[in-house]
Coordinates of C-alpha atoms and ligand atoms in Angstrom, one line a residue:
M1 CA 0.0 -0.1 0.0
V2 CA 1.1 3.5 -0.5
Y3 CA -0.7 7.1 0.5
I4 CA -1.8 9.2 -2.8
F5 CA -1.9 12.8 -1.9
I6 CA -3.8 15.0 -4.2
C7 CA -2.7 18.8 -3.5
I8 CA -3.9 21.8 -5.3
D9 CA -2.3 24.3 -5.3
F10 CA -4.9 27.7 -5.4
D11 CA -3.4 30.1 -7.0
R12 CA -4.4 33.5 -9.3
D13 CA -4.4 31.9 -12.8
Y14 CA -0.9 31.2 -14.0
A15 CA 1.4 33.3 -11.1
I16 CA 4.2 34.9 -12.7
P17 CA 7.2 37.4 -11.0
I18 CA 7.9 40.6 -12.0
Q19 CA 10.8 42.4 -11.4
N20 CA 10.6 44.8 -8.5
F21 CA 6.6 43.7 -7.5
K22 CA 6.2 42.0 -4.2
H23 CA 3.1 40.3 -5.3
A24 CA 3.2 37.9 -8.5
I25 CA 0.7 38.7 -11.4
S26 CA -1.5 36.1 -13.6
D27 CA 0.4 35.5 -16.8
I28 CA -2.8 36.9 -19.0
V29 CA -2.6 40.7 -17.7
K30 CA 1.0 41.1 -18.3
N31 CA 0.7 43.0 -21.4
E32 CA -1.8 45.4 -19.3
S33 CA -0.7 49.1 -17.6
D34 CA 0.9 50.2 -14.3
E35 CA -2.5 50.9 -12.8
I36 CA -3.6 47.3 -13.0
T37 CA -0.3 44.8 -12.6
K38 CA 0.8 47.3 -9.8
N39 CA -2.6 46.0 -8.0
P40 CA -2.5 42.9 -6.4
E41 CA -6.1 42.7 -6.8
L42 CA -6.2 43.7 -10.0
S43 CA -3.7 42.0 -11.3
A44 CA -4.9 38.5 -10.1
S45 CA -7.6 36.5 -12.5
L46 CA -9.3 34.3 -10.7
K47 CA -11.4 33.0 -13.7
G48 CA -9.6 29.9 -14.4
T49 CA -10.1 28.7 -10.8
I50 CA -14.0 29.8 -10.9
E51 CA -14.5 28.0 -14.2
S52 CA -12.8 24.8 -13.1
F53 CA -14.5 24.5 -9.7
N54 CA -17.9 23.3 -10.0
P55 CA -17.0 20.0 -11.8
L56 CA -13.5 19.3 -9.4
I57 CA -15.5 20.0 -6.5
A58 CA -18.1 17.9 -7.6
F59 CA -16.1 14.9 -8.3
L60 CA -13.8 15.6 -4.8
S61 CA -17.3 16.0 -3.0
D62 CA -19.2 13.0 -4.2
Y63 CA -16.5 10.6 -3.5
K64 CA -15.6 12.1 -0.8
V65 CA -11.5 12.4 -2.2
P66 CA -9.2 13.7 0.4
T67 CA -7.8 16.6 -1.1
T68 CA -5.4 19.2 0.3
F69 CA -5.3 22.6 -0.7
Y70 CA -2.3 25.5 -0.3
Y71 CA -3.9 28.7 -0.8
E72 CA -2.8 32.3 -1.6
A73 CA -4.4 34.0 1.0
R74 CA -5.7 36.9 -1.7
S75 CA -7.0 34.8 -4.2
L76 CA -9.0 32.8 -1.4
K77 CA -10.2 36.1 0.0
M78 CA -11.0 37.2 -3.5
F79 CA -12.6 33.9 -4.5
N80 CA -15.0 34.4 -1.1
K81 CA -16.0 37.8 -2.2
L82 CA -16.9 36.8 -5.8
Q83 CA -18.2 33.5 -5.6
Q84 CA -19.7 32.9 -2.2
N85 CA -21.9 30.1 -3.2
L86 CA -18.6 28.2 -4.3
F87 CA -16.6 29.0 -1.4
K88 CA -19.0 26.9 0.6
N89 CA -18.3 24.1 -0.3
L90 CA -14.0 24.2 0.6
N91 CA -15.4 23.5 3.9
K92 CA -15.8 19.5 4.1
P93 CA -14.2 17.3 6.7
F94 CA -12.0 15.6 3.8
F95 CA -10.5 18.9 2.5
E96 CA -6.8 19.7 4.3
H97 CA -6.4 23.4 4.1
G98 CA -2.2 24.9 3.6
V99 CA -0.8 28.4 2.6
H100 CA 0.9 28.8 -0.3
G101 CA 1.8 32.8 0.4
Y102 CA -0.2 35.9 0.3
D103 CA 0.3 37.4 -2.8
H104 CA 2.3 34.2 -4.2
E105 CA 5.7 35.9 -3.3
D106 CA 9.1 35.2 -4.4
L107 CA 10.4 34.9 -0.9
T108 CA 13.8 34.5 -2.1
G109 CA 13.8 37.4 -4.2
E110 CA 15.6 35.6 -6.9
Q111 CA 13.2 36.1 -9.6
T112 CA 11.9 39.8 -8.7
G113 CA 14.6 41.4 -6.9
I114 CA 12.9 41.9 -3.8
Q115 CA 14.7 40.9 -0.8
F116 CA 12.8 40.0 2.4
S117 CA 13.7 40.7 5.4
E118 CA 13.2 38.1 8.4
R119 CA 10.4 40.3 10.0
E120 CA 8.8 41.3 6.8
E121 CA 8.6 37.1 5.6
F122 CA 7.5 36.2 9.2
E123 CA 4.7 39.1 8.8
L124 CA 3.8 38.1 5.8
L125 CA 3.5 34.3 6.4
Q126 CA 1.7 35.2 9.7
R127 CA -0.6 37.4 7.6
A128 CA -1.3 34.6 4.9
K129 CA -2.1 32.0 7.8
K130 CA -4.5 34.2 9.4
E131 CA -6.5 34.8 6.7
V132 CA -6.4 31.6 5.8
E133 CA -7.6 30.3 8.4
S134 CA -10.1 33.1 9.8
L135 CA -11.8 32.6 6.1
L136 CA -12.5 29.0 6.6
S137 CA -12.9 28.9 10.3
T138 CA -10.0 26.2 10.8
R139 CA -6.5 25.8 11.9
V140 CA -3.7 25.4 9.4
Y141 CA -0.2 23.2 9.8
G142 CA 0.6 22.8 6.0
F143 CA 2.6 25.6 4.2
R144 CA 4.0 25.0 0.3
A145 CA 6.0 27.7 -1.0
P146 CA 5.2 29.6 -4.2
Y147 CA 7.0 29.1 -7.2
M148 CA 8.2 26.0 -4.6
K149 CA 11.3 28.3 -3.5
L150 CA 12.0 28.4 0.4
S151 CA 14.3 31.5 1.5
P152 CA 17.1 30.8 4.2
N153 CA 14.6 32.1 7.2
T154 CA 11.0 30.1 5.8
I155 CA 11.6 27.0 7.4
G156 CA 12.5 28.8 11.2
I157 CA 9.5 30.9 10.4
L158 CA 7.2 27.9 9.2
S159 CA 8.2 26.4 13.1
E160 CA 7.6 30.0 14.9
L161 CA 4.1 30.2 13.3
D162 CA 2.9 26.9 15.0
F163 CA 3.0 25.1 11.0
S164 CA 4.1 21.2 11.2
H165 CA 5.3 20.4 7.8
D166 CA 6.1 21.9 4.3
S167 CA 5.8 20.7 0.8
S168 CA 7.9 22.9 -1.4
L169 CA 10.9 20.5 -2.2
Y170 CA 11.9 17.8 -4.9
K171 CA 13.1 15.3 -4.5
Q172 CA 14.2 12.4 -7.0
S173 CA 12.6 8.9 -6.6
D174 CA 10.8 6.6 -8.9
K175 CA 8.8 5.3 -5.8
G176 CA 6.7 6.6 -3.2
I177 CA 8.9 8.5 -0.8
I178 CA 8.7 9.0 3.3
P179 CA 8.7 12.3 4.5
Y180 CA 11.5 13.4 7.0
R181 CA 12.0 16.0 9.1
I182 CA 14.0 19.0 8.2
D183 CA 15.0 21.9 10.9
N184 CA 13.1 23.6 13.5
G185 CA 10.8 20.5 13.9
I186 CA 9.2 20.9 10.9
I187 CA 8.5 17.6 8.7
E188 CA 9.5 17.8 5.1
F189 CA 6.6 15.9 2.4
P190 CA 8.6 16.4 -1.1
V191 CA 7.6 16.3 -4.5
I192 CA 8.4 14.1 -6.5
K193 CA 10.6 14.0 -9.6
T194 CA 11.1 10.9 -11.5
P195 CA 14.9 10.1 -12.7
K196 CA 15.8 10.7 -16.4
E197 CA 16.5 7.5 -17.0
S198 CA 13.0 5.5 -15.3
S199 CA 10.4 4.4 -17.4
M200 CA 8.5 7.7 -16.4
K201 CA 11.4 9.4 -17.8
G202 CA 12.0 13.1 -16.1
M203 CA 8.7 13.5 -14.5
Y204 CA 7.7 16.1 -11.8
T205 CA 4.6 15.1 -10.1
Y206 CA 2.6 17.9 -11.0
L207 CA 0.3 17.4 -14.1
W208 CA 1.1 20.4 -16.0
P209 CA 2.5 17.9 -19.1
L210 CA -1.3 16.6 -18.9
F211 CA -3.0 19.7 -19.0
E212 CA -0.7 21.3 -21.2
G213 CA -1.1 18.3 -23.9
K214 CA 2.8 17.5 -23.6
R215 CA 1.9 13.7 -22.0
S216 CA -0.7 11.8 -23.0
K217 CA -3.5 10.7 -20.6
E218 CA -2.7 7.1 -21.1
E219 CA 1.1 7.7 -20.5
V220 CA 0.6 10.4 -17.5
I221 CA -1.5 7.1 -15.7
Q222 CA 0.7 4.5 -16.6
S223 CA 3.7 6.6 -15.0
Y224 CA 1.7 6.9 -11.5
I225 CA 0.7 3.2 -11.7
Q226 CA 4.3 2.5 -12.3
I227 CA 5.4 5.0 -9.2
C228 CA 3.1 2.9 -7.2
K229 CA 4.1 -0.4 -8.1
N230 CA 7.9 0.8 -7.4
S231 CA 7.0 1.7 -4.0
E232 CA 7.7 -1.2 -0.9
D233 CA 6.9 1.0 2.1
S234 CA 3.5 0.9 3.4
N235 CA 4.3 3.9 4.7
S236 CA 6.1 6.2 1.9
Y237 CA 3.7 8.4 0.2
I238 CA 3.4 10.0 -4.0
S239 CA 1.9 13.2 -4.1
I240 CA -0.1 14.3 -7.5
N241 CA 0.2 18.0 -7.5
L242 CA -1.8 20.8 -9.7
H243 CA -3.2 24.5 -9.9
S244 CA -7.1 25.4 -9.0
W245 CA -7.0 26.7 -12.9
H246 CA -5.1 24.8 -15.0
F247 CA -8.5 22.3 -16.5
A248 CA -9.1 26.1 -17.8
Y249 CA -5.9 28.1 -18.7
N250 CA -3.4 26.7 -20.8
I251 CA 0.2 28.4 -20.4
S252 CA 1.6 27.5 -24.0
Q253 CA -1.8 29.0 -25.8
N254 CA -1.7 31.9 -23.0
D255 CA -5.5 31.8 -23.1
Y256 CA -8.7 30.2 -21.8
V257 CA -9.9 27.0 -22.9
T258 CA -13.5 25.9 -24.0
E259 CA -16.4 24.2 -21.7
T260 CA -15.4 21.2 -23.1
K261 CA -11.6 21.1 -22.7
I262 CA -12.3 22.0 -19.3
Q263 CA -14.7 18.7 -19.1
E264 CA -11.6 16.8 -20.4
N265 CA -9.0 18.1 -18.5
I266 CA -11.5 17.3 -15.3
N267 CA -12.1 13.7 -16.8
A268 CA -8.5 12.8 -17.3
F269 CA -7.8 13.9 -13.1
T270 CA -10.7 11.7 -12.3
E271 CA -9.6 8.7 -15.0
L272 CA -6.4 8.8 -13.1
I273 CA -7.8 9.0 -9.6
R274 CA -9.6 6.3 -10.3
E275 CA -7.1 3.8 -12.1
L276 CA -4.9 4.6 -9.3
E277 CA -7.8 3.4 -6.7
E278 CA -7.0 -0.2 -8.4
H279 CA -3.9 -0.3 -7.3
N280 CA -3.8 -1.3 -3.8
V281 CA -3.5 3.0 -2.4
V282 CA -5.1 5.0 0.2
I283 CA -6.0 8.3 -0.8
S284 CA -5.1 10.6 2.1
T285 CA -3.6 13.6 3.3
P286 CA -0.5 14.9 5.0
I287 CA -1.8 15.5 8.4
N288 CA -3.5 12.0 8.3
W289 CA -0.2 10.5 7.6
L290 CA 1.1 12.8 10.4
K291 CA -1.9 11.2 12.4
E292 CA -1.5 7.5 11.6
N293 CA 2.5 7.9 11.8
N294 CA 2.1 9.4 15.1
L295 CA 4.2 12.4 14.1
S296 CA 1.7 14.4 14.8
Ligands
ZN301 ZN1 1.9 28.5 -6.6

């Protein structure tokens, strides 16, 4: 048996870093005026997430699929304001909630040229955590860094803010992995990247290639089944990672897709989950893993 975590980064539609901006902007607005791009709210498009939401949540809710969401606090707040009826569907006992920055900040400053002091980063992550907790009336313990990039201070700050785990690192593996303790008592749940020489070829366990048409549905399903088959440890896990908008926004086309295509993407995702369920897996979440392995 191997654990499967479905992890959804709840982002503005394809967040990209901009030089000298703390906030990310949606790729679709990158050619808009300064008035729009400089404003963290106006430059965040939720169209893709909103259009994907009903069919995605219908599947997850109907089958009570344990799912982990990592939220940009601003996008969650905007989603609540714009789509109150949809928002309510995020409150499910089998959904787990984590934090993914406030405005999808580049915590390292590598791509924006903006360095956060330790104090600024603490305040930023504290604000993001409080916002997510208050919007969803829950406690939050998990973190995923925007762009999967941690600053040298992030892990210490997560510990001070009472997070228990992080999922911002990649680890090369052709099988399920076991989380491990990193600094300050934080448990790391890395995202698998398969080795180039494996039958899955070099594959990040993000569903980008599927939604971008770079890998066929069959190839993606076979690759995940192969990782499951390779997994020997019964407490190892494989995370399947995706973005809330990716069913509806195509990066290479730089545009939104049709309703039919959204449904096709949802169907490919649900088929992947259904197929994996036939292979001695348990769909779970990081917090459940920590509880079941006495590490919470
Ligand atoms: Zn993100």
